Amino acid sequence: MADYIYEERNYLVKEHLFLNINYPAFEECEIKGIKHTFLGKRFYMDHYAVNEKTPGNYNVRLDGTLESAVIDGSDITETENGFVSITPLMLDTTDYKRFEMLREYKNVC
């Protein structure tokens, strides 16, 4: 990984990239290489477990399971297949379509 960063340093710094890098849970000698990926889909099936320890005193614990969609080329799938995944991300998550809709909406105040 260090070799990749070193080789691509000029591009990475010039473009101000924000990278999501995932390593597989394998021994280093078992890692197959590096894949450029897109973000996969994860679904958290969670719920809260509430226990009353004493009257009026509660303990709340988040519990649940994690499910992942199998999508070829995604960071999740490639990491599970033994590759380091590198996904370039954007920091602006503004929904511009809805933003414009809101701007056009009449002010009700």
Coordinates of N, CA and C in Angstrom, one line a residue:
M1 N 0.8 -1.2 0.0 CA 0.0 0.0 0.0 C 0.9 1.2 0.0
A2 N 1.9 1.2 0.8 CA 2.8 2.4 0.8 C 3.4 2.6 -0.6
D3 N 3.7 1.6 -1.3 CA 4.3 1.7 -2.7 C 3.3 2.4 -3.6
Y4 N 2.0 2.0 -3.5 CA 0.9 2.6 -4.3 C 0.8 4.1 -4.0
I5 N 0.8 4.5 -2.7 CA 0.7 5.9 -2.3 C 1.9 6.7 -2.8
Y6 N 3.1 6.1 -2.7 CA 4.3 6.8 -3.1 C 4.3 7.0 -4.6
E7 N 3.9 5.9 -5.4 CA 3.9 6.0 -6.8 C 2.8 7.0 -7.3
E8 N 1.7 7.2 -6.6 CA 0.6 8.0 -7.1 C 0.6 9.4 -6.3
R9 N 1.6 9.7 -5.5 CA 1.6 10.8 -4.7 C 1.3 12.2 -5.4
N10 N 1.9 12.4 -6.5 CA 1.7 13.7 -7.2 C 0.2 13.8 -7.6
Y11 N -0.4 12.8 -8.1 CA -1.8 12.8 -8.5 C -2.7 13.0 -7.2
L12 N -2.4 12.2 -6.2 CA -3.2 12.2 -5.0 C -3.2 13.6 -4.3
V13 N -2.1 14.3 -4.3 CA -2.0 15.6 -3.7 C -2.6 16.6 -4.6
K14 N -2.3 16.5 -5.9 CA -2.8 17.5 -6.8 C -4.3 17.6 -6.8
E15 N -4.9 16.4 -6.8 CA -6.4 16.3 -6.9 C -7.1 16.4 -5.6
H16 N -6.5 16.5 -4.5 CA -7.1 16.6 -3.2 C -8.1 15.5 -3.0
L17 N -7.7 14.3 -3.2 CA -8.6 13.2 -3.1 C -8.8 12.8 -1.7
F18 N -10.0 12.3 -1.4 CA -10.4 11.7 -0.2 C -10.7 10.3 -0.5
L19 N -9.8 9.4 0.1 CA -9.9 8.0 -0.3 C -10.4 7.1 0.9
N20 N -11.3 6.2 0.5 CA -11.8 5.2 1.5 C -11.0 3.9 1.1
I21 N -10.1 3.5 2.1 CA -9.3 2.4 1.8 C -9.7 1.3 2.8
N22 N -10.0 0.1 2.3 CA -10.4 -1.0 3.1 C -9.4 -2.2 2.9
Y23 N -8.9 -2.8 4.0 CA -8.0 -3.9 3.9 C -8.8 -5.2 4.3
P24 N -8.6 -6.3 3.5 CA -9.2 -7.5 3.9 C -8.7 -8.1 5.2
A25 N -9.5 -8.9 5.8 CA -9.1 -9.5 7.1 C -8.3 -10.8 6.8
F26 N -7.2 -10.7 6.0 CA -6.4 -11.8 5.6 C -5.0 -11.5 6.1
E27 N -4.2 -12.5 6.1 CA -2.8 -12.4 6.4 C -2.2 -11.6 5.2
E28 N -1.1 -10.8 5.4 CA -0.5 -10.0 4.4 C -0.2 -10.8 3.1
C29 N 0.4 -12.0 3.3 CA 0.8 -12.8 2.2 C -0.4 -13.3 1.4
E30 N -1.6 -13.2 1.9 CA -2.8 -13.7 1.2 C -3.5 -12.6 0.5
I31 N -3.1 -11.4 0.6 CA -3.8 -10.3 -0.1 C -3.4 -10.3 -1.5
K32 N -4.5 -10.3 -2.4 CA -4.3 -10.5 -3.8 C -3.9 -9.3 -4.6
G33 N -4.0 -8.1 -4.0 CA -3.6 -6.9 -4.7 C -4.6 -5.7 -4.4
I34 N -4.6 -4.7 -5.3 CA -5.4 -3.5 -5.0 C -6.5 -3.4 -6.1
K35 N -7.7 -3.1 -5.7 CA -8.7 -2.8 -6.7 C -9.3 -1.4 -6.5
H36 N -9.6 -0.7 -7.6 CA -10.3 0.6 -7.5 C -11.8 0.2 -7.5
T37 N -12.5 0.7 -6.5 CA -13.9 0.2 -6.4 C -14.9 1.4 -6.2
F38 N -16.1 1.1 -6.1 CA -17.2 2.0 -5.7 C -17.8 1.5 -4.4
L39 N -18.5 2.4 -3.7 CA -19.1 2.0 -2.4 C -20.2 1.0 -2.6
G40 N -20.1 -0.1 -1.8 CA -21.1 -1.1 -1.8 C -22.3 -0.6 -0.9
K41 N -23.3 -1.5 -0.8 CA -24.5 -1.2 0.0 C -24.5 -2.1 1.2
R42 N -24.7 -1.5 2.4 CA -24.8 -2.2 3.6 C -26.1 -1.8 4.3
F43 N -26.7 -2.8 4.9 CA -28.0 -2.6 5.6 C -27.8 -3.0 7.0
Y44 N -28.1 -2.1 7.9 CA -28.1 -2.3 9.3 C -29.5 -2.7 9.8
M45 N -29.6 -3.9 10.3 CA -30.9 -4.3 10.8 C -30.8 -4.3 12.3
D46 N -30.9 -3.1 12.9 CA -30.6 -2.9 14.3 C -31.9 -2.5 15.1
H47 N -31.8 -2.7 16.3 CA -32.9 -2.4 17.3 C -32.2 -2.1 18.6
Y48 N -33.0 -1.5 19.5 CA -32.5 -1.1 20.8 C -33.1 -2.1 21.8
A49 N -32.3 -2.6 22.7 CA -32.8 -3.5 23.8 C -32.7 -2.6 25.0
V50 N -33.9 -2.5 25.7 CA -34.0 -1.7 26.9 C -34.2 -2.6 28.1
N51 N -33.4 -2.4 29.1 CA -33.5 -3.2 30.3 C -33.7 -2.2 31.5
E52 N -34.6 -2.4 32.4 CA -34.7 -1.6 33.6 C -33.9 -2.2 34.7
K53 N -32.8 -1.5 35.0 CA -31.9 -2.1 36.0 C -32.5 -1.9 37.4
T54 N -32.9 -0.7 37.7 CA -33.6 -0.5 39.0 C -34.8 0.4 38.6
P55 N -35.8 0.6 39.4 CA -37.0 1.4 39.0 C -36.5 2.8 38.6
G56 N -36.9 3.1 37.3 CA -36.5 4.4 36.8 C -35.1 4.5 36.2
N57 N -34.3 3.5 36.3 CA -33.0 3.5 35.8 C -32.9 2.4 34.7
Y58 N -32.6 2.9 33.5 CA -32.6 2.0 32.3 C -31.3 1.8 31.7
N59 N -31.1 0.7 31.1 CA -29.9 0.4 30.3 C -30.3 0.2 28.9
V60 N -29.8 0.9 27.9 CA -30.2 0.8 26.5 C -28.9 0.3 25.8
R61 N -29.2 -0.7 25.0 CA -28.1 -1.3 24.2 C -28.5 -1.4 22.7
L62 N -27.7 -1.0 21.8 CA -27.9 -1.1 20.4 C -27.5 -2.5 20.0
D63 N -28.4 -3.2 19.3 CA -28.1 -4.6 18.9 C -28.6 -4.8 17.4
G64 N -28.1 -5.8 16.8 CA -28.6 -6.1 15.4 C -27.6 -6.8 14.6
T65 N -27.9 -6.8 13.3 CA -27.1 -7.5 12.3 C -26.7 -6.6 11.2
L66 N -25.7 -6.9 10.5 CA -25.2 -6.2 9.3 C -25.4 -7.1 8.1
E67 N -26.0 -6.6 7.1 CA -26.2 -7.3 5.8 C -25.5 -6.5 4.7
S68 N -24.9 -7.2 3.8 CA -24.2 -6.5 2.6 C -24.8 -7.1 1.3
A69 N -25.0 -6.2 0.4 CA -25.4 -6.7 -0.9 C -24.2 -7.1 -1.7
V70 N -24.3 -8.2 -2.4 CA -23.1 -8.7 -3.2 C -23.2 -8.0 -4.6
I71 N -22.3 -7.0 -4.8 CA -22.2 -6.3 -6.0 C -20.8 -6.4 -6.5
D72 N -20.6 -7.0 -7.7 CA -19.3 -7.1 -8.3 C -18.6 -5.7 -8.4
G73 N -17.4 -5.6 -8.0 CA -16.7 -4.4 -8.1 C -16.8 -3.4 -7.0
S74 N -17.7 -3.7 -6.0 CA -17.8 -2.8 -4.9 C -16.7 -3.1 -3.8
D75 N -16.5 -2.1 -3.0 CA -15.5 -2.2 -2.0 C -15.7 -3.4 -1.0
I76 N -17.0 -3.7 -0.7 CA -17.3 -4.8 0.2 C -17.0 -6.1 -0.5
T77 N -17.4 -6.3 -1.7 CA -17.2 -7.6 -2.4 C -15.7 -7.8 -2.7
E78 N -15.0 -6.8 -3.1 CA -13.6 -7.0 -3.4 C -12.7 -7.2 -2.2
T79 N -13.1 -6.6 -1.1 CA -12.4 -6.8 0.2 C -12.6 -8.2 0.6
E80 N -13.9 -8.7 0.5 CA -14.2 -10.1 0.9 C -13.4 -11.1 0.0
N81 N -13.1 -10.7 -1.2 CA -12.4 -11.5 -2.2 C -10.9 -11.4 -2.0
G82 N -10.4 -10.7 -1.0 CA -9.0 -10.7 -0.7 C -8.2 -9.5 -1.2
F83 N -8.9 -8.5 -1.8 CA -8.2 -7.3 -2.3 C -8.3 -6.1 -1.4
V84 N -7.3 -5.3 -1.4 CA -7.4 -3.9 -0.8 C -8.3 -3.1 -1.7
S85 N -9.3 -2.4 -1.2 CA -10.2 -1.6 -2.0 C -9.9 -0.2 -1.8
I86 N -9.8 0.6 -2.9 CA -9.6 2.0 -2.8 C -10.8 2.7 -3.6
T87 N -11.5 3.5 -2.8 CA -12.7 4.2 -3.4 C -12.5 5.7 -3.2
P88 N -12.5 6.5 -4.3 CA -12.4 7.9 -4.2 C -13.8 8.4 -3.8
L89 N -13.8 9.3 -2.8 CA -15.1 9.9 -2.3 C -15.2 11.4 -2.5
M90 N -16.4 11.8 -2.5 CA -16.6 13.3 -2.5 C -17.2 13.7 -1.1
L91 N -16.8 14.8 -0.6 CA -17.3 15.3 0.7 C -18.6 16.0 0.6
D92 N -19.0 16.5 -0.5 CA -20.2 17.3 -0.6 C -21.4 16.3 -0.9
T93 N -22.2 16.1 0.1 CA -23.4 15.2 0.0 C -24.7 15.9 -0.2
T94 N -24.6 17.2 -0.6 CA -25.8 18.0 -0.9 C -26.7 17.4 -2.0
D95 N -27.9 17.3 -1.7 CA -28.9 16.8 -2.8 C -29.3 18.1 -3.6
Y96 N -28.6 18.4 -4.6 CA -28.7 19.6 -5.4 C -30.1 19.7 -6.0
K97 N -30.7 18.6 -6.5 CA -32.0 18.6 -7.1 C -33.0 19.1 -6.0
R98 N -33.0 18.6 -4.9 CA -33.9 19.0 -3.8 C -33.6 20.4 -3.3
F99 N -32.3 20.7 -3.3 CA -31.9 22.1 -2.9 C -32.5 23.1 -3.8
E100 N -32.5 22.9 -5.1 CA -33.1 23.8 -6.0 C -34.6 23.9 -5.8
M101 N -35.2 22.8 -5.5 CA -36.6 22.7 -5.3 C -37.0 23.6 -4.1
L102 N -36.2 23.5 -3.0 CA -36.4 24.3 -1.8 C -36.2 25.8 -2.1
R103 N -35.2 26.1 -2.9 CA -34.9 27.5 -3.2 C -36.1 28.1 -3.9
E104 N -36.7 27.3 -4.8 CA -37.8 27.8 -5.6 C -39.1 27.9 -4.8
Y105 N -39.2 27.2 -3.7 CA -40.4 27.1 -2.9 C -40.6 28.5 -2.2
K106 N -41.9 28.9 -2.2 CA -42.2 30.3 -1.6 C -41.9 30.3 -0.1
N107 N -41.4 31.4 0.3 CA -41.2 31.6 1.7 C -42.5 31.8 2.4
V108 N -42.8 30.9 3.4 CA -44.1 31.0 4.1 C -44.1 31.8 5.4
C109 N -43.0 32.4 5.7 CA -42.9 33.2 6.9 C -43.4 34.6 6.7

